GROMACS .gro file of C-alpha atoms in nm:
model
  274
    1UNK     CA    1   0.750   0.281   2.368
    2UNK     CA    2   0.416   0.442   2.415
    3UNK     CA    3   0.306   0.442   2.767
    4UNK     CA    4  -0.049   0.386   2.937
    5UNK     CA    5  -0.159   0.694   3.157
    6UNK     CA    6   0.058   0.607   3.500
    7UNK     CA    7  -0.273   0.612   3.737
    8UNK     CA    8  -0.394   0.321   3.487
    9UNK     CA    9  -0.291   0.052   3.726
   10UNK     CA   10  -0.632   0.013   3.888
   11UNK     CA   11  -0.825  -0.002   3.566
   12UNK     CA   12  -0.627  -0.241   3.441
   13UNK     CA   13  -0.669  -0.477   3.686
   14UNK     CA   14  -0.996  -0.438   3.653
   15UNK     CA   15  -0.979  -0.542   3.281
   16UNK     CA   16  -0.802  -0.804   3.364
   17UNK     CA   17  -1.043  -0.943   3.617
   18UNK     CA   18  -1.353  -0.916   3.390
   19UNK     CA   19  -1.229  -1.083   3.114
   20UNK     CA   20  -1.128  -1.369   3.408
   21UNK     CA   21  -1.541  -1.407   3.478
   22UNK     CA   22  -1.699  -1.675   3.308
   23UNK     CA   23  -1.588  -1.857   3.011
   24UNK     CA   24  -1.479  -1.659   2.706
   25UNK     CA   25  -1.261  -1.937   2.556
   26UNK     CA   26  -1.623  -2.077   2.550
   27UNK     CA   27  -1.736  -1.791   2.330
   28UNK     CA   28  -1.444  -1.787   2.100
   29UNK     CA   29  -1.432  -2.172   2.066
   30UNK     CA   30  -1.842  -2.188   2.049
   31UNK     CA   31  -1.953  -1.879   1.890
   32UNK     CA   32  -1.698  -1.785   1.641
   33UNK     CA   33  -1.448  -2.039   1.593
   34UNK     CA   34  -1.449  -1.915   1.218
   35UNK     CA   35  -1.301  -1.548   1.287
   36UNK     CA   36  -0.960  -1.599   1.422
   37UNK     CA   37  -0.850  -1.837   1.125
   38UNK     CA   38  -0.974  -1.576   0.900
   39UNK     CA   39  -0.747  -1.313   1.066
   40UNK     CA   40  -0.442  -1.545   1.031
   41UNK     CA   41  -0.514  -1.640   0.628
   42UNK     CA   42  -0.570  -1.233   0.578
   43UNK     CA   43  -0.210  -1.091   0.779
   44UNK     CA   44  -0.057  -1.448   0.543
   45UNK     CA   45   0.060  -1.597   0.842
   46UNK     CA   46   0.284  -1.884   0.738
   47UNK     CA   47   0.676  -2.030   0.744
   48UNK     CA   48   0.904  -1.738   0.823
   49UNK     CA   49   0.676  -1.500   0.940
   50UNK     CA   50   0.706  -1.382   1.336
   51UNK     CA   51   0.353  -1.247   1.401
   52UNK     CA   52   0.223  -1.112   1.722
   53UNK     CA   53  -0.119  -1.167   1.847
   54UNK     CA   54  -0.289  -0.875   2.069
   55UNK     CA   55  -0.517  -0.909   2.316
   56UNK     CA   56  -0.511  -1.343   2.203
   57UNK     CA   57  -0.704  -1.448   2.440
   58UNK     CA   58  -0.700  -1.806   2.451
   59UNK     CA   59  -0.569  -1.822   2.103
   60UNK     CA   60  -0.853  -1.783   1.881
   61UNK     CA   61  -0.637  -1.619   1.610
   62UNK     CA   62  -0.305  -1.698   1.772
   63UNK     CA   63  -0.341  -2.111   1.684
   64UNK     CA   64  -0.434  -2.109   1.336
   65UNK     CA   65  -0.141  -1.849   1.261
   66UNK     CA   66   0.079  -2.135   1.436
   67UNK     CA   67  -0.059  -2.426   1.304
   68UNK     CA   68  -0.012  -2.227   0.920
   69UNK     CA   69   0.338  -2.196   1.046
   70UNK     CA   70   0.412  -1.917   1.167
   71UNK     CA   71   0.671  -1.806   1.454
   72UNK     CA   72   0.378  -1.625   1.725
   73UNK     CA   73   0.356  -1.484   2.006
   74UNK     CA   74   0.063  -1.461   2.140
   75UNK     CA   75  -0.038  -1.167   2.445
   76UNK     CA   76  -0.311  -1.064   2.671
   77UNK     CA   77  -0.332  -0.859   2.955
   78UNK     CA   78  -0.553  -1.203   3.113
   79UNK     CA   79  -0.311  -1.473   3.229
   80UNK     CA   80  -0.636  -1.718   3.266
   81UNK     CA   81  -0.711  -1.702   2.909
   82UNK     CA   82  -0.356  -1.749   2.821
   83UNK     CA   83  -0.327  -2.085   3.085
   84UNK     CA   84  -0.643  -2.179   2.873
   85UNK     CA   85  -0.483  -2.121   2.544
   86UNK     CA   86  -0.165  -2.299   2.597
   87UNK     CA   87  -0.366  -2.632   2.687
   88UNK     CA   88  -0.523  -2.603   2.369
   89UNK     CA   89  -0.214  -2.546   2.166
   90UNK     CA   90  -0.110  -2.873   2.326
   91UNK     CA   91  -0.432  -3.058   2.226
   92UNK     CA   92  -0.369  -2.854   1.882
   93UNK     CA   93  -0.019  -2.954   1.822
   94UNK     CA   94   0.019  -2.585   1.759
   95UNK     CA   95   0.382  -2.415   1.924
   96UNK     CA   96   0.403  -2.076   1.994
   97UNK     CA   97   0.473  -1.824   2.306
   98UNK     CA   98   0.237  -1.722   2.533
   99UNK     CA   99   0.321  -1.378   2.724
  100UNK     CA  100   0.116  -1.148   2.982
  101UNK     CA  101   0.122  -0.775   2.819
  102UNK     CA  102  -0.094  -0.477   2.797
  103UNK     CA  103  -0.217  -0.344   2.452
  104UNK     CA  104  -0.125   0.033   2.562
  105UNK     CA  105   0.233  -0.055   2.621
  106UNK     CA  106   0.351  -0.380   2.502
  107UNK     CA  107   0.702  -0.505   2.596
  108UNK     CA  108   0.836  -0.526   2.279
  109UNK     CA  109   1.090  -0.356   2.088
  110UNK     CA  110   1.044  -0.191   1.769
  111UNK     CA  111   0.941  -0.318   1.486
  112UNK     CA  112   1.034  -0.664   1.606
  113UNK     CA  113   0.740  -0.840   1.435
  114UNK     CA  114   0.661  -0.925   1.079
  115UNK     CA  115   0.266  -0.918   1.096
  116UNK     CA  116   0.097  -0.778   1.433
  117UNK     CA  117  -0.275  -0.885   1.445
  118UNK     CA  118  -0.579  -0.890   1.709
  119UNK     CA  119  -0.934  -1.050   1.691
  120UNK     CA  120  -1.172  -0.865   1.881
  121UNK     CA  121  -0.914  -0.830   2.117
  122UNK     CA  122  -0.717  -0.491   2.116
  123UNK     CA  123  -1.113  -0.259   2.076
  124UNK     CA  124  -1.133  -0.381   2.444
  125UNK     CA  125  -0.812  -0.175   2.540
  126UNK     CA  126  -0.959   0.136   2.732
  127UNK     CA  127  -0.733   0.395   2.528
  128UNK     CA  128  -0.770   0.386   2.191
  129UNK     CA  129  -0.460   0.589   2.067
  130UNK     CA  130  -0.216   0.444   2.254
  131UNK     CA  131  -0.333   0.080   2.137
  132UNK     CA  132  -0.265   0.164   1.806
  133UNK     CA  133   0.029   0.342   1.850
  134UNK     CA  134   0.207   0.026   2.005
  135UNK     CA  135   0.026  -0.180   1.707
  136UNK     CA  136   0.219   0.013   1.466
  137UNK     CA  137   0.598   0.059   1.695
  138UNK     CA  138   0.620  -0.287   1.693
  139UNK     CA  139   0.551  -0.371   1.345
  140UNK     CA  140   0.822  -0.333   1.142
  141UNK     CA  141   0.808  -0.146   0.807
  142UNK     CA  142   0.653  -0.330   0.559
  143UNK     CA  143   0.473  -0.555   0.763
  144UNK     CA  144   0.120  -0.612   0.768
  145UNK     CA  145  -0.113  -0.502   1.064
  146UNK     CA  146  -0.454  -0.748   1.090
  147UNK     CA  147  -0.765  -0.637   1.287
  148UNK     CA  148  -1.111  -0.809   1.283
  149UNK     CA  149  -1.325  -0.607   1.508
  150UNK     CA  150  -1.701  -0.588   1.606
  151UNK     CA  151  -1.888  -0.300   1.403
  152UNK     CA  152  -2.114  -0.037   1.589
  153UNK     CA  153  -2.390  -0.150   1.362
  154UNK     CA  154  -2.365  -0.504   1.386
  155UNK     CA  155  -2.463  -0.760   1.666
  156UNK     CA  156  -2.198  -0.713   1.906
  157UNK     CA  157  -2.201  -0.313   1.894
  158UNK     CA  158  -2.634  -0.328   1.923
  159UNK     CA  159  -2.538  -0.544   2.230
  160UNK     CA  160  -2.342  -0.292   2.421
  161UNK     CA  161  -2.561  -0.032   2.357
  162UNK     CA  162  -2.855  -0.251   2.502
  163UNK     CA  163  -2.599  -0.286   2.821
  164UNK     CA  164  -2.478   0.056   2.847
  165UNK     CA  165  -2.766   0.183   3.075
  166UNK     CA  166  -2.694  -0.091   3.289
  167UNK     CA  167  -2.363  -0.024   3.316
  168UNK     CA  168  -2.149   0.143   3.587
  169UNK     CA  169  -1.987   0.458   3.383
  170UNK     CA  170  -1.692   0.372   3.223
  171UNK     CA  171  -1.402   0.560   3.377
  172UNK     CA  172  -1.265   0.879   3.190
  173UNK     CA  173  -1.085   0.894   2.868
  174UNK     CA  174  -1.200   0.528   2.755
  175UNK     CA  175  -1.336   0.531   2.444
  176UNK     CA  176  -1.619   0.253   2.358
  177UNK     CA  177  -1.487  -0.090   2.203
  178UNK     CA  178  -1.666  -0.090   1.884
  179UNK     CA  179  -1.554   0.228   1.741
  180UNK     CA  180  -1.267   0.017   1.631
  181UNK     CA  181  -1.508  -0.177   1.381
  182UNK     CA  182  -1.494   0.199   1.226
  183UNK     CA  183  -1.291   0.221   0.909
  184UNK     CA  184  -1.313   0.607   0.977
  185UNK     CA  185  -1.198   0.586   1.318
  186UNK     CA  186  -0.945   0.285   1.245
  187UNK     CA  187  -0.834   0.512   0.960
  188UNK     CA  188  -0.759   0.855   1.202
  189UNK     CA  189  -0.604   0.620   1.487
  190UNK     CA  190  -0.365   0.523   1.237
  191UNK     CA  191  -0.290   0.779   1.019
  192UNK     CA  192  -0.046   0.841   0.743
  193UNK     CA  193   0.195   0.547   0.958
  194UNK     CA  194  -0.003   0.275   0.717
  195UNK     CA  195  -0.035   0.208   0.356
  196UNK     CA  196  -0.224  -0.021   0.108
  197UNK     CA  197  -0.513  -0.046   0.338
  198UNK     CA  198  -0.827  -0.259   0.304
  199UNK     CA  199  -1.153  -0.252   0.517
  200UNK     CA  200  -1.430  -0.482   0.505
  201UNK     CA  201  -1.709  -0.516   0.637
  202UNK     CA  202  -1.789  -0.918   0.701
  203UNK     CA  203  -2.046  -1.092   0.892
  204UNK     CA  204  -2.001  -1.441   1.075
  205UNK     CA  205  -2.261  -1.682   1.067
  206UNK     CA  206  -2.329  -1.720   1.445
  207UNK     CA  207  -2.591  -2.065   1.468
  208UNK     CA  208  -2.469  -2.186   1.812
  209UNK     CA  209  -2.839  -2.080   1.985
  210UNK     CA  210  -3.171  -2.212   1.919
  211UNK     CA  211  -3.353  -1.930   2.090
  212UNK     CA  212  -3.330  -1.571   2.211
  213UNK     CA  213  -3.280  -1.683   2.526
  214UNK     CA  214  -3.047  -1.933   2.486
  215UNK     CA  215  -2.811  -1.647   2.350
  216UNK     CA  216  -2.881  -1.465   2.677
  217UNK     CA  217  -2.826  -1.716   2.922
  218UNK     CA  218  -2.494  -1.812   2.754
  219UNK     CA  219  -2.363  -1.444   2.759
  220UNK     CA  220  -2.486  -1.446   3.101
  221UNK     CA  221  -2.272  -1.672   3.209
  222UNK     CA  222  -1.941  -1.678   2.997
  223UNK     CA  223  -1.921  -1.315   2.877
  224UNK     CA  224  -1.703  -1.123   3.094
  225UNK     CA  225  -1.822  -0.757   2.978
  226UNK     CA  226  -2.166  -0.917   3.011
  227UNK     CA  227  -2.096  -1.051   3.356
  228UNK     CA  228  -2.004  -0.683   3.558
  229UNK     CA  229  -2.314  -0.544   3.410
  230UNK     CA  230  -2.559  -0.791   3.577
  231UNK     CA  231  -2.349  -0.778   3.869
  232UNK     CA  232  -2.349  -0.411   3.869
  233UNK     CA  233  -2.737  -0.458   3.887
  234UNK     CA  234  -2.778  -0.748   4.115
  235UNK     CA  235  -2.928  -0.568   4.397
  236UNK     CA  236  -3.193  -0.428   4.157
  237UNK     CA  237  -3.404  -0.709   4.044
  238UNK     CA  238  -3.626  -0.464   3.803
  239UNK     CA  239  -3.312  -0.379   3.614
  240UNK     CA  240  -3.252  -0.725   3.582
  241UNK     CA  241  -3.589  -0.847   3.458
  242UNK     CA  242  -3.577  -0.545   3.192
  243UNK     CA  243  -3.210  -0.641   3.104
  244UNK     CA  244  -3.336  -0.988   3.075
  245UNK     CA  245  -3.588  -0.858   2.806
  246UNK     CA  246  -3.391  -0.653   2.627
  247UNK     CA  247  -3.086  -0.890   2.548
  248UNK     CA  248  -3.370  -1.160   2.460
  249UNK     CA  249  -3.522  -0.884   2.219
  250UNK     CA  250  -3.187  -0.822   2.082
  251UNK     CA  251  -3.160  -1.174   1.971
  252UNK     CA  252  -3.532  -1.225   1.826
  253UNK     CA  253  -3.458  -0.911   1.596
  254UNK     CA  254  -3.142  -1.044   1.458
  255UNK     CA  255  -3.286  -1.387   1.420
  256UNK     CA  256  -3.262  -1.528   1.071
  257UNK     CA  257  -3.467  -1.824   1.138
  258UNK     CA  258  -3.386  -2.126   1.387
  259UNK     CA  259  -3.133  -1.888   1.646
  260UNK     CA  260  -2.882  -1.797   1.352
  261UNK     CA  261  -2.773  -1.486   1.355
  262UNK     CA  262  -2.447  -1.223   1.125
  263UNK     CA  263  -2.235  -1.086   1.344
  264UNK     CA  264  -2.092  -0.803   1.149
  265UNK     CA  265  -1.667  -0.706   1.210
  266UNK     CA  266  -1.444  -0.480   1.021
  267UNK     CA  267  -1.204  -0.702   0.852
  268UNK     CA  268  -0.901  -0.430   0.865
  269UNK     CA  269  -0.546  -0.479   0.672
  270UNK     CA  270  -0.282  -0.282   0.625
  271UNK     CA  271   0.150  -0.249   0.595
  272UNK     CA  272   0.327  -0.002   0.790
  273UNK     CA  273   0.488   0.252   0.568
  274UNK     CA  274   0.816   0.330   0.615
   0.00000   0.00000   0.00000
């Protein structure tokens, strides 16, 4: 099993506590519904296929692969969004296991699922290489590894960059989210451990906001990455009023008419060789 750097404990729980902030089964449920059944049809889940869900959240990905049969487990290093997920399984009719874990060292043995997926959940693991490395232990060979992550071009990447000044400095050796909506960096992460890859690039059709601001006052308040950086700021109101601007800016550019916006992921596939 791969482990997380030992002195990791603090950042974790860190992690843990930002994703807690707010409401991001709001987002997922709201904002992009669409993206975690997408996920499930591309890794096939169905009857007879035991699929693991990384970084599930509260199940955006995770239900659909149930509800299309398959046997999931579903993991995230945030027990809130996994209390919020099982109540929606229930109002779903969906079954499936629900289990605390970290990305960087999941408690799992090898290759002891048929499909291993994440939507936009594993790029939010600080360490890159040893995310991937437990993506592809516990798959087993043959099986198919899923990823739908945001792009660096696209909506989602242009956001954190807009944040990033505002943020406190991320701590050392963590690598920024959306370089896993790189093929090329997906690609070297991986290596020659997968086969019969495909990468796409794919947008979702985002129309949940009528205005700019509407799409900042939401992220605001139920985005947990967009949370600790207003917090980080709150005793500067200057920063705020410019971050204020510059989120609402971000929106008006990628406004294609009424609030709708294309989020652009990396929709990434492959089967572990072996």
């Amino acid at each position: 099993m791969t482990t997380a750097p030992s002195d990791d404990s603090a950042l974790k729980a860190k992690h843990r506590a930002m994703w807690a902030l707010g409401d991001y089964p709001a987002v997922a449920a709201e904002v992009i519904p669409e993206l975690g059944t997408v996920l499930a049809g591309a890794v096939a889940a169905g009857p007879g296929v035991r699929l693991l869900d990384v970084g599930a959240g509260s199940g955006n990905a995770a239900i659909p692969a149930a509800l299309a049969g398959a046997d999931v487990v579903a993991s995230d290093l945030t027990p809130e969004l996994l209390d919020v997920g099982r109540a929606l399984a229930e109002q779903r009719g969906a079954k499936l296991t629900w289990e605390q874990a970290d990305a960087e060292a999941l408690p799992y043995a090898d290759a002891s699922f048929d499909a291993v997926m994440s939507c936009v959940g594993v790029m939010f693991a600080p360490h890159h290489q040893p995310a991937a490395d437990e993506l592809v232990r516990v798959c087993r060979p043959g099986g198919t590894i899923g990823l739908a992550n945001w792009t660096p071009q696209g909506f989602i990447g242009q956001m954190f960059a807009v944040l990033k000044p505002y943020a406190a400095p991320p701590p050392p050796g963590a690598q920024p989210p959306p370089l896993w909506g790189s093929e090329e960096h997906v690609t070297a992460l991986f290596g020659d451990r997968v086969t019969d890859v495909v990468a796409q690039r794919r947008t979702v059709r985002v129309d949940r906001f009528a205005t700019a601001e509407e799409f900042r006052d939401f992220f605001k308040a139920t985005y947990g990455p967009t949370i600790a950086v207003y917090r980080n700021i709150a005793d500067q109101p200057d920063k705020v009023a410019a971050l204020d601007e510059a989120l609402a800016e971000l929106g008006r550019r990628n406004d294609l008419g009424r609030g709708a916006m294309d989020w652009e992921y990396l929709l990434y596939t492959a089967r572990r060789a072996g």
